[in-house]
Amino acid sequence: MKPEPKFWAVIPAAGVGSRMQADRPKQYLPLDGRTVIEQTLDIFLRHPRIAGVVVAVSHDDAYFPSLCPVTDKPLQVVDGGAERCHSVLNALRGLEALAHPEDWVLVHDAARPCLSDDDLERLIETLRDDPVGGILATPVRDTKKRATPDGYIAATVDRADLWRAFTPQMFRLATLASALEKALEDGFMVTDEASALEHAGHAPRLVEGSAENIKITRPEDLRLAEFYLAERRRASTIREET
């Protein structure tokens, strides 16, 4: 009998985050009493359906070893690569010793600490029987402009069918690894996992999620993330008291 597939999380965290203009990679900046990456890890470590987590960090990372995530789940650390796709592929190879090829892998940015439990559960439930997998995303609501090289408007882009791609991005372990390997062999540098699947001829599904699932890229994003987490904590306290 075919085993029921498990759900694993992969967190690529080898980037330096130069746009934050900070003294350390953005995933190690303080956020609501912890570091950004600790907030992100906790989302998956506390979720009952996540079997374990693999984190890809830079080979000379001086910060992650000092963190002490409390968990009874497998938490594996692997070396990251030059680009996100290399880090994810290294993490998938590390996961192969623990997981079945048909298990699901949820790849999530280390700098997205505001993923909600509801969005994570919706993604798993929506895609668990999907033949390909898919991603959290939200429809584009702002008017989009295409720019010229010197900073003028070249055209207004029709936003009717445009979505903002978020993470997690959820695909089968073997399928995702194969798609990433093919993209690298073809010299196609992917910017997210879905683009690797697209390059391999698949059509990932879009699962609408909350716009609060922001990626921390600039200093103002950190302040917004702090606000979202504080509001959730306040709402949770009110629910417990009523």
Short mmCIF file of C-alpha atoms in Angstrom, two decimals:
data_model
loop_
_atom_site.label_atom_id
_atom_site.label_comp_id
_atom_site.label_asym_id
_atom_site.label_seq_id
_atom_site.Cartn_x
_atom_site.Cartn_y
_atom_site.Cartn_z
CA MET A 1 0.00 0.00 0.00
CA LYS A 2 1.32 3.42 -0.96
CA PRO A 3 2.26 5.48 2.13
CA GLU A 4 0.37 8.67 2.86
CA PRO A 5 2.62 11.56 1.77
CA LYS A 6 4.16 13.73 4.46
CA PHE A 7 4.69 17.49 4.38
CA TRP A 8 8.19 18.95 4.86
CA ALA A 9 9.40 22.55 4.96
CA VAL A 10 12.53 23.89 3.27
CA ILE A 11 13.83 27.32 4.29
CA PRO A 12 16.53 28.84 2.04
CA ALA A 13 18.42 31.25 4.29
CA ALA A 14 21.81 31.81 2.68
CA GLY A 15 21.15 35.33 1.39
CA VAL A 16 22.81 38.46 2.74
CA GLY A 17 19.94 40.93 2.24
CA SER A 18 22.08 43.88 1.16
CA ARG A 19 19.06 46.15 0.63
CA MET A 20 18.37 46.15 4.37
CA GLN A 21 21.66 48.05 4.93
CA ALA A 22 22.10 46.20 8.22
CA ASP A 23 25.12 44.78 10.02
CA ARG A 24 23.95 41.20 9.48
CA PRO A 25 21.79 39.19 7.08
CA LYS A 26 18.15 40.24 7.35
CA GLN A 27 17.00 36.83 8.60
CA TYR A 28 18.96 37.45 11.81
CA LEU A 29 17.60 40.90 12.57
CA PRO A 30 15.46 41.21 15.74
CA LEU A 31 11.70 40.98 15.26
CA ASP A 32 9.14 40.98 18.07
CA GLY A 33 11.53 39.55 20.65
CA ARG A 34 13.19 36.98 18.40
CA THR A 35 15.08 36.93 15.11
CA VAL A 36 13.25 36.98 11.79
CA ILE A 37 14.24 33.40 10.98
CA GLU A 38 13.14 32.15 14.39
CA GLN A 39 9.70 33.64 13.79
CA THR A 40 9.62 31.93 10.38
CA LEU A 41 10.81 28.56 11.68
CA ASP A 42 8.24 28.59 14.46
CA ILE A 43 5.40 28.73 11.91
CA PHE A 44 6.41 25.30 10.59
CA LEU A 45 7.77 23.70 13.75
CA ARG A 46 4.51 24.28 15.60
CA HIS A 47 2.23 23.17 12.75
CA PRO A 48 1.03 19.60 13.42
CA ARG A 49 1.14 18.53 9.76
CA ILE A 50 4.74 19.54 9.09
CA ALA A 51 7.00 16.49 9.59
CA GLY A 52 10.28 18.37 9.72
CA VAL A 53 12.31 21.30 8.41
CA VAL A 54 15.52 21.70 6.40
CA VAL A 55 17.31 25.06 6.53
CA ALA A 56 19.96 26.04 3.97
CA VAL A 57 22.46 28.58 5.33
CA SER A 58 25.72 30.02 4.08
CA HIS A 59 28.72 27.77 4.77
CA ASP A 60 30.30 30.55 6.86
CA ASP A 61 27.10 31.54 8.67
CA ALA A 62 28.05 32.78 12.13
CA TYR A 63 24.53 33.36 13.44
CA PHE A 64 22.40 30.26 12.96
CA PRO A 65 24.47 28.04 15.32
CA SER A 66 23.61 30.37 18.21
CA LEU A 67 19.86 29.88 17.72
CA CYS A 68 18.13 27.22 19.76
CA PRO A 69 14.79 26.29 18.18
CA VAL A 70 12.76 24.14 20.54
CA THR A 71 11.31 21.21 18.62
CA ASP A 72 10.87 17.46 18.67
CA LYS A 73 10.76 17.39 14.85
CA PRO A 74 13.73 16.76 12.56
CA LEU A 75 15.55 20.04 11.94
CA GLN A 76 18.36 19.64 9.45
CA VAL A 77 20.87 22.32 8.41
CA VAL A 78 22.64 22.17 5.04
CA ASP A 79 25.01 24.46 3.17
CA GLY A 80 23.33 26.94 0.89
CA GLY A 81 24.50 27.84 -2.60
CA ALA A 82 25.30 30.82 -4.77
CA GLU A 83 21.64 31.37 -5.68
CA ARG A 84 18.31 30.48 -4.12
CA CYS A 85 17.81 27.55 -6.51
CA HIS A 86 21.14 26.03 -5.45
CA SER A 87 20.21 26.36 -1.77
CA VAL A 88 16.82 24.73 -2.32
CA LEU A 89 18.36 21.89 -4.33
CA ASN A 90 20.93 21.27 -1.58
CA ALA A 91 18.10 21.17 0.96
CA LEU A 92 16.13 18.69 -1.16
CA ARG A 93 19.16 16.42 -1.41
CA GLY A 94 19.52 16.56 2.35
CA LEU A 95 15.84 15.74 2.73
CA GLU A 96 16.07 12.64 0.54
CA ALA A 97 17.40 10.63 3.50
CA LEU A 98 14.27 11.42 5.54
CA ALA A 99 11.47 11.74 3.01
CA HIS A 100 9.73 9.72 0.31
CA PRO A 101 10.05 11.02 -3.29
CA GLU A 102 6.27 11.60 -3.36
CA ASP A 103 6.25 13.61 -0.12
CA TRP A 104 5.31 17.26 -0.38
CA VAL A 105 7.91 19.99 0.15
CA LEU A 106 6.89 23.53 1.11
CA VAL A 107 9.66 25.99 0.25
CA HIS A 108 9.35 29.22 2.22
CA ASP A 109 11.45 32.38 2.35
CA ALA A 110 13.32 32.85 5.62
CA ALA A 111 12.37 36.53 5.43
CA ARG A 112 8.59 35.89 5.36
CA PRO A 113 7.81 35.65 9.10
CA CYS A 114 4.16 36.73 8.79
CA LEU A 115 2.75 33.63 7.10
CA SER A 116 -0.47 32.82 8.94
CA ASP A 117 -1.47 29.38 10.19
CA ASP A 118 -4.69 29.73 8.18
CA ASP A 119 -2.82 30.34 4.90
CA LEU A 120 -0.46 27.44 5.56
CA GLU A 121 -3.37 25.09 6.26
CA ARG A 122 -5.28 26.34 3.19
CA LEU A 123 -2.27 25.70 0.95
CA ILE A 124 -1.86 22.14 2.25
CA GLU A 125 -5.55 21.30 2.00
CA THR A 126 -5.96 22.80 -1.47
CA LEU A 127 -2.92 21.09 -2.98
CA ARG A 128 -2.61 17.77 -1.13
CA ASP A 129 -4.29 15.86 -4.01
CA ASP A 130 -3.15 18.16 -6.83
CA PRO A 131 -1.14 16.46 -9.60
CA VAL A 132 1.44 19.29 -9.71
CA GLY A 133 1.29 21.55 -6.66
CA GLY A 134 1.27 25.31 -6.45
CA ILE A 135 1.99 28.48 -4.53
CA LEU A 136 0.46 31.04 -2.24
CA ALA A 137 -0.19 34.26 -4.13
CA THR A 138 -2.47 37.27 -4.26
CA PRO A 139 -3.99 39.10 -7.24
CA VAL A 140 -2.26 42.32 -8.27
CA ARG A 141 -4.38 45.29 -7.20
CA ASP A 142 -2.16 48.28 -8.03
CA THR A 143 -1.76 49.73 -11.51
CA LYS A 144 1.42 48.35 -13.08
CA LYS A 145 3.81 50.36 -15.26
CA ARG A 146 6.62 49.15 -17.50
CA ALA A 147 9.63 51.48 -17.35
CA THR A 148 12.23 52.57 -19.86
CA PRO A 149 15.93 52.13 -18.95
CA ASP A 150 16.14 55.83 -18.06
CA GLY A 151 13.17 55.78 -15.70
CA TYR A 152 10.20 56.90 -17.76
CA ILE A 153 6.90 55.08 -18.25
CA ALA A 154 6.94 52.92 -21.36
CA ALA A 155 3.49 51.38 -20.95
CA THR A 156 0.71 50.53 -18.52
CA VAL A 157 0.52 46.77 -18.01
CA ASP A 158 -2.86 45.02 -17.90
CA ARG A 159 -3.15 43.63 -14.37
CA ALA A 160 -6.27 41.49 -14.99
CA ASP A 161 -4.42 38.17 -14.94
CA LEU A 162 -1.40 39.16 -12.81
CA TRP A 163 -0.67 37.69 -9.38
CA ARG A 164 2.04 38.41 -6.80
CA ALA A 165 3.90 35.20 -6.04
CA PHE A 166 4.41 34.41 -2.36
CA THR A 167 5.72 31.42 -0.46
CA PRO A 168 5.34 28.66 0.59
CA GLN A 169 5.55 27.00 -2.80
CA MET A 170 4.48 23.37 -2.50
CA PHE A 171 5.61 20.56 -4.80
CA ARG A 172 6.51 16.87 -4.63
CA LEU A 173 10.11 16.25 -3.54
CA ALA A 174 11.21 14.29 -6.62
CA THR A 175 9.34 16.51 -9.06
CA LEU A 176 10.80 19.71 -7.64
CA ALA A 177 14.34 18.34 -7.51
CA SER A 178 14.09 17.16 -11.12
CA ALA A 179 12.70 20.53 -12.28
CA LEU A 180 15.47 22.49 -10.54
CA GLU A 181 18.15 20.20 -11.99
CA LYS A 182 16.71 20.61 -15.49
CA ALA A 183 16.59 24.40 -15.16
CA LEU A 184 20.24 24.52 -14.09
CA GLU A 185 21.30 22.17 -16.89
CA ASP A 186 19.47 24.41 -19.39
CA GLY A 187 21.06 27.57 -18.00
CA PHE A 188 17.65 28.84 -16.91
CA MET A 189 18.15 30.73 -13.65
CA VAL A 190 14.90 30.43 -11.73
CA THR A 191 13.78 33.02 -9.20
CA ASP A 192 11.27 30.77 -7.47
CA GLU A 193 10.33 27.09 -7.46
CA ALA A 194 7.20 27.60 -9.56
CA SER A 195 9.27 28.96 -12.45
CA ALA A 196 11.33 25.76 -12.42
CA LEU A 197 8.13 23.71 -12.65
CA GLU A 198 6.89 25.96 -15.46
CA HIS A 199 10.19 25.50 -17.32
CA ALA A 200 9.70 21.74 -17.02
CA GLY A 201 6.27 22.01 -18.65
CA HIS A 202 4.01 22.00 -15.59
CA ALA A 203 1.29 24.50 -14.61
CA PRO A 204 1.35 25.14 -10.84
CA ARG A 205 -1.85 26.22 -9.13
CA LEU A 206 -2.39 29.63 -7.55
CA VAL A 207 -3.81 29.56 -4.01
CA GLU A 208 -4.91 32.97 -2.78
CA GLY A 209 -3.38 34.03 0.51
CA SER A 210 -3.17 37.11 2.70
CA ALA A 211 -1.22 40.18 1.60
CA GLU A 212 0.21 40.26 5.14
CA ASN A 213 2.61 37.49 4.07
CA ILE A 214 5.25 40.11 3.27
CA LYS A 215 8.90 39.50 2.45
CA ILE A 216 11.26 41.61 4.52
CA THR A 217 13.51 43.37 2.03
CA ARG A 218 13.80 46.97 3.24
CA PRO A 219 13.83 48.57 6.71
CA GLU A 220 10.18 49.64 6.47
CA ASP A 221 9.17 46.00 5.92
CA LEU A 222 10.57 45.10 9.32
CA ARG A 223 8.36 47.69 11.00
CA LEU A 224 5.31 46.41 9.14
CA ALA A 225 6.07 42.81 10.12
CA GLU A 226 6.40 43.91 13.74
CA PHE A 227 2.93 45.46 13.51
CA TYR A 228 1.33 42.34 11.99
CA LEU A 229 2.84 40.01 14.59
CA ALA A 230 1.85 42.30 17.46
CA GLU A 231 -1.73 42.51 16.14
CA ARG A 232 -1.98 38.71 15.90
CA ARG A 233 -0.65 38.31 19.41
CA ARG A 234 -3.17 40.86 20.68
CA ALA A 235 -6.04 39.11 18.87
CA SER A 236 -4.94 35.75 20.27
CA THR A 237 -4.89 37.16 23.82
CA ILE A 238 -8.41 38.56 23.39
CA ARG A 239 -9.69 35.18 22.16
CA GLU A 240 -8.13 33.40 25.15
CA GLU A 241 -9.71 35.85 27.58
CA THR A 242 -13.24 35.57 26.14
#
